[in-house]
Amino acid sequence: MKKLIAALLVLLLAGGYLWLENSHLKNEASFLKAELEGMEGIQNESVIHEEAGESARHFVEGYFVYENKPNQVDVEPYAEPQVLDQLQFEEPVQEDDNMKVVRSSVSDVNVYHGQSTDDRQETVVIFDNEILVDGIESATLTVLVLDMGIKDGSWKVKDFDFYQL
């Protein structure tokens, strides 16, 4: 009889503990579900402006694909004037008159979108910049962090950070 009462007491204690733990887990699940629903609302408010990414890609191709020097006309449709002022369009000073043609190209261009508002889009462009000088080819991984803004219906680079690895 004592064993039956002890077993029943252990069963009641274990059942009570499991009931309390289950109640705690239900409350935690409800809290996490409400938090997740709040996060989904925030994610739905964020808009990715694909057009900004395309303009960023054209900016990269316009500036980094050239022979001898970048052509400002190829870049102007995709950049604000203050950005154009920061870029180099003049031919580099050549110390050797026998210097051959300099060719620059890009490959493996990947565009990533960051935070945005209605008229702004953060864009990161990662690509390989291949340069051929005097028959010697070199390639470097290049990262551009672009702040894109919409002006007169088109997306343009408003500011940028440039990294070569």
mmCIF file of C-alpha atoms in Angstrom:
data_model
loop_
_atom_site.group_PDB
_atom_site.id
_atom_site.type_symbol
_atom_site.label_atom_id
_atom_site.label_comp_id
_atom_site.label_asym_id
_atom_site.label_seq_id
_atom_site.Cartn_x
_atom_site.Cartn_y
_atom_site.Cartn_z
ATOM 1 C CA MET A 1 0.000 0.000 0.000
ATOM 2 C CA LYS A 2 2.833 2.375 0.853
ATOM 3 C CA LYS A 3 4.377 1.664 -2.532
ATOM 4 C CA LEU A 4 1.100 2.470 -4.272
ATOM 5 C CA ILE A 5 0.756 5.773 -2.387
ATOM 6 C CA ALA A 6 4.410 6.655 -3.103
ATOM 7 C CA ALA A 7 3.989 5.821 -6.805
ATOM 8 C CA LEU A 8 0.751 7.839 -6.942
ATOM 9 C CA LEU A 9 2.471 10.778 -5.201
ATOM 10 C CA VAL A 10 5.418 10.621 -7.634
ATOM 11 C CA LEU A 11 2.965 10.415 -10.542
ATOM 12 C CA LEU A 12 1.036 13.445 -9.282
ATOM 13 C CA LEU A 13 4.240 15.457 -8.765
ATOM 14 C CA ALA A 14 5.581 14.529 -12.205
ATOM 15 C CA GLY A 15 2.196 15.319 -13.802
ATOM 16 C CA GLY A 16 2.057 18.689 -12.017
ATOM 17 C CA TYR A 17 5.597 19.523 -13.114
ATOM 18 C CA LEU A 18 4.832 18.567 -16.721
ATOM 19 C CA TRP A 19 1.599 20.600 -16.674
ATOM 20 C CA LEU A 20 3.474 23.704 -15.431
ATOM 21 C CA GLU A 21 6.266 23.205 -17.966
ATOM 22 C CA ASN A 22 3.695 22.779 -20.772
ATOM 23 C CA SER A 23 1.960 25.994 -19.709
ATOM 24 C CA HIS A 24 5.296 27.831 -19.714
ATOM 25 C CA LEU A 25 6.147 26.528 -23.205
ATOM 26 C CA LYS A 26 2.707 27.535 -24.528
ATOM 27 C CA ASN A 27 3.221 31.089 -23.228
ATOM 28 C CA GLU A 28 6.693 31.246 -24.770
ATOM 29 C CA ALA A 29 5.369 29.918 -28.099
ATOM 30 C CA SER A 30 2.607 32.550 -28.107
ATOM 31 C CA PHE A 31 5.140 35.293 -27.394
ATOM 32 C CA LEU A 32 7.473 34.109 -30.176
ATOM 33 C CA LYS A 33 4.577 33.799 -32.621
ATOM 34 C CA ALA A 34 3.488 37.384 -31.897
ATOM 35 C CA GLU A 35 7.083 38.581 -32.284
ATOM 36 C CA LEU A 36 7.423 36.745 -35.612
ATOM 37 C CA GLU A 37 4.196 38.298 -36.911
ATOM 38 C CA GLY A 38 5.594 41.725 -36.005
ATOM 39 C CA MET A 39 8.827 40.958 -37.877
ATOM 40 C CA GLU A 40 6.920 39.827 -40.977
ATOM 41 C CA GLY A 41 5.194 43.201 -41.094
ATOM 42 C CA ILE A 42 8.554 44.969 -41.028
ATOM 43 C CA GLN A 43 9.949 42.788 -43.810
ATOM 44 C CA ASN A 44 6.938 43.469 -46.027
ATOM 45 C CA GLU A 45 7.492 47.228 -45.713
ATOM 46 C CA SER A 46 11.013 46.954 -47.153
ATOM 47 C CA VAL A 47 11.104 47.329 -50.927
ATOM 48 C CA ILE A 48 13.953 46.305 -53.190
ATOM 49 C CA HIS A 49 14.390 48.608 -56.155
ATOM 50 C CA GLU A 50 15.640 46.270 -58.894
ATOM 51 C CA GLU A 51 16.045 49.248 -61.252
ATOM 52 C CA ALA A 52 18.667 50.690 -58.888
ATOM 53 C CA GLY A 53 20.617 47.441 -59.156
ATOM 54 C CA GLU A 54 20.493 47.555 -62.949
ATOM 55 C CA SER A 55 21.691 51.157 -62.935
ATOM 56 C CA ALA A 56 24.512 50.160 -60.560
ATOM 57 C CA ARG A 57 25.526 47.372 -62.960
ATOM 58 C CA HIS A 58 25.565 49.840 -65.884
ATOM 59 C CA PHE A 59 27.653 52.256 -63.805
ATOM 60 C CA VAL A 60 30.243 49.528 -63.170
ATOM 61 C CA GLU A 61 30.320 48.482 -66.815
ATOM 62 C CA GLY A 62 30.525 52.109 -67.969
ATOM 63 C CA TYR A 63 33.445 52.982 -65.733
ATOM 64 C CA PHE A 64 35.436 49.729 -65.557
ATOM 65 C CA VAL A 65 35.130 48.536 -69.179
ATOM 66 C CA TYR A 66 37.411 50.677 -71.334
ATOM 67 C CA GLU A 67 40.447 50.902 -73.545
ATOM 68 C CA ASN A 68 43.166 53.357 -72.403
ATOM 69 C CA LYS A 69 40.836 55.346 -70.107
ATOM 70 C CA PRO A 70 37.246 55.345 -68.862
ATOM 71 C CA ASN A 71 34.861 57.406 -70.973
ATOM 72 C CA GLN A 72 32.847 59.919 -68.950
ATOM 73 C CA VAL A 73 29.983 59.807 -71.455
ATOM 74 C CA ASP A 74 29.472 56.103 -70.633
ATOM 75 C CA VAL A 75 29.155 56.855 -66.911
ATOM 76 C CA GLU A 76 27.179 60.139 -66.850
ATOM 77 C CA PRO A 77 23.696 58.582 -67.197
ATOM 78 C CA TYR A 78 24.284 56.546 -64.025
ATOM 79 C CA ALA A 79 26.044 58.987 -61.661
ATOM 80 C CA GLU A 80 25.423 62.333 -60.005
ATOM 81 C CA PRO A 81 27.847 65.194 -60.825
ATOM 82 C CA GLN A 82 29.566 65.012 -57.416
ATOM 83 C CA VAL A 83 30.343 61.333 -58.089
ATOM 84 C CA LEU A 84 31.704 62.104 -61.552
ATOM 85 C CA ASP A 85 34.042 64.654 -59.936
ATOM 86 C CA GLN A 86 35.516 61.874 -57.768
ATOM 87 C CA LEU A 87 36.233 59.558 -60.717
ATOM 88 C CA GLN A 88 39.311 59.687 -62.919
ATOM 89 C CA PHE A 89 38.662 60.075 -66.642
ATOM 90 C CA GLU A 90 41.947 61.547 -67.837
ATOM 91 C CA GLU A 91 44.605 59.412 -69.429
ATOM 92 C CA PRO A 92 47.355 58.496 -66.975
ATOM 93 C CA VAL A 93 50.729 60.159 -67.500
ATOM 94 C CA GLN A 94 52.850 57.844 -69.594
ATOM 95 C CA GLU A 95 56.525 57.820 -68.799
ATOM 96 C CA ASP A 96 57.273 55.385 -71.606
ATOM 97 C CA ASP A 97 56.202 56.305 -75.143
ATOM 98 C CA ASN A 98 56.246 52.600 -76.027
ATOM 99 C CA MET A 99 53.524 51.756 -73.507
ATOM 100 C CA LYS A 100 50.880 49.626 -75.120
ATOM 101 C CA VAL A 101 47.128 49.861 -74.816
ATOM 102 C CA VAL A 102 45.519 49.483 -71.393
ATOM 103 C CA ARG A 103 42.319 47.444 -71.407
ATOM 104 C CA SER A 104 39.984 47.012 -68.480
ATOM 105 C CA SER A 105 37.029 44.643 -68.272
ATOM 106 C CA VAL A 106 34.735 43.139 -65.658
ATOM 107 C CA SER A 107 33.447 39.633 -65.045
ATOM 108 C CA ASP A 108 31.414 37.789 -62.423
ATOM 109 C CA VAL A 109 29.361 40.901 -61.631
ATOM 110 C CA ASN A 110 27.039 40.327 -58.661
ATOM 111 C CA VAL A 111 24.603 42.969 -57.413
ATOM 112 C CA TYR A 112 23.211 42.867 -53.882
ATOM 113 C CA HIS A 113 20.511 45.134 -52.444
ATOM 114 C CA GLY A 114 20.627 46.551 -48.924
ATOM 115 C CA GLN A 115 18.353 48.926 -47.084
ATOM 116 C CA SER A 116 15.989 51.119 -49.039
ATOM 117 C CA THR A 117 13.392 53.863 -48.894
ATOM 118 C CA ASP A 118 11.079 55.107 -51.623
ATOM 119 C CA ASP A 119 13.826 57.123 -53.304
ATOM 120 C CA ARG A 120 17.058 55.477 -52.038
ATOM 121 C CA GLN A 121 18.613 52.046 -52.382
ATOM 122 C CA GLU A 122 21.855 50.768 -50.907
ATOM 123 C CA THR A 123 23.535 48.517 -53.453
ATOM 124 C CA VAL A 124 26.709 46.443 -53.271
ATOM 125 C CA VAL A 125 28.371 45.349 -56.513
ATOM 126 C CA ILE A 126 31.100 42.696 -56.348
ATOM 127 C CA PHE A 127 33.063 41.844 -59.488
ATOM 128 C CA ASP A 128 36.428 40.848 -60.903
ATOM 129 C CA ASN A 129 38.241 43.739 -62.573
ATOM 130 C CA GLU A 130 40.627 42.434 -65.231
ATOM 131 C CA ILE A 131 43.294 44.785 -66.569
ATOM 132 C CA LEU A 132 45.642 44.095 -69.490
ATOM 133 C CA VAL A 133 48.745 46.321 -69.738
ATOM 134 C CA ASP A 134 51.626 45.604 -72.099
ATOM 135 C CA GLY A 135 50.430 42.032 -72.526
ATOM 136 C CA ILE A 136 50.357 41.409 -68.766
ATOM 137 C CA GLU A 137 46.956 40.583 -67.367
ATOM 138 C CA SER A 138 45.963 41.053 -63.752
ATOM 139 C CA ALA A 139 42.654 40.599 -61.985
ATOM 140 C CA THR A 140 41.423 41.892 -58.677
ATOM 141 C CA LEU A 141 38.250 41.401 -56.712
ATOM 142 C CA THR A 142 36.468 44.751 -56.495
ATOM 143 C CA VAL A 143 33.663 45.781 -54.160
ATOM 144 C CA LEU A 144 31.613 48.931 -54.679
ATOM 145 C CA VAL A 145 29.128 50.041 -52.035
ATOM 146 C CA LEU A 146 26.781 52.403 -53.845
ATOM 147 C CA ASP A 147 24.186 54.767 -52.443
ATOM 148 C CA MET A 148 21.627 54.968 -55.240
ATOM 149 C CA GLY A 149 19.003 57.686 -55.502
ATOM 150 C CA ILE A 150 16.233 58.360 -57.978
ATOM 151 C CA LYS A 151 16.396 61.609 -59.928
ATOM 152 C CA ASP A 152 14.169 62.549 -62.854
ATOM 153 C CA GLY A 153 12.843 59.003 -63.015
ATOM 154 C CA SER A 154 16.209 57.230 -63.215
ATOM 155 C CA TRP A 155 18.448 55.691 -60.566
ATOM 156 C CA LYS A 156 21.889 57.261 -60.149
ATOM 157 C CA VAL A 157 24.906 56.789 -57.906
ATOM 158 C CA LYS A 158 24.839 59.502 -55.225
ATOM 159 C CA ASP A 159 27.841 58.276 -53.255
ATOM 160 C CA PHE A 160 30.159 55.278 -53.249
ATOM 161 C CA ASP A 161 32.868 53.447 -51.366
ATOM 162 C CA PHE A 162 35.440 51.542 -53.415
ATOM 163 C CA TYR A 163 37.463 48.532 -52.247
ATOM 164 C CA GLN A 164 39.866 46.341 -54.187
ATOM 165 C CA LEU A 165 41.132 43.146 -52.599
#
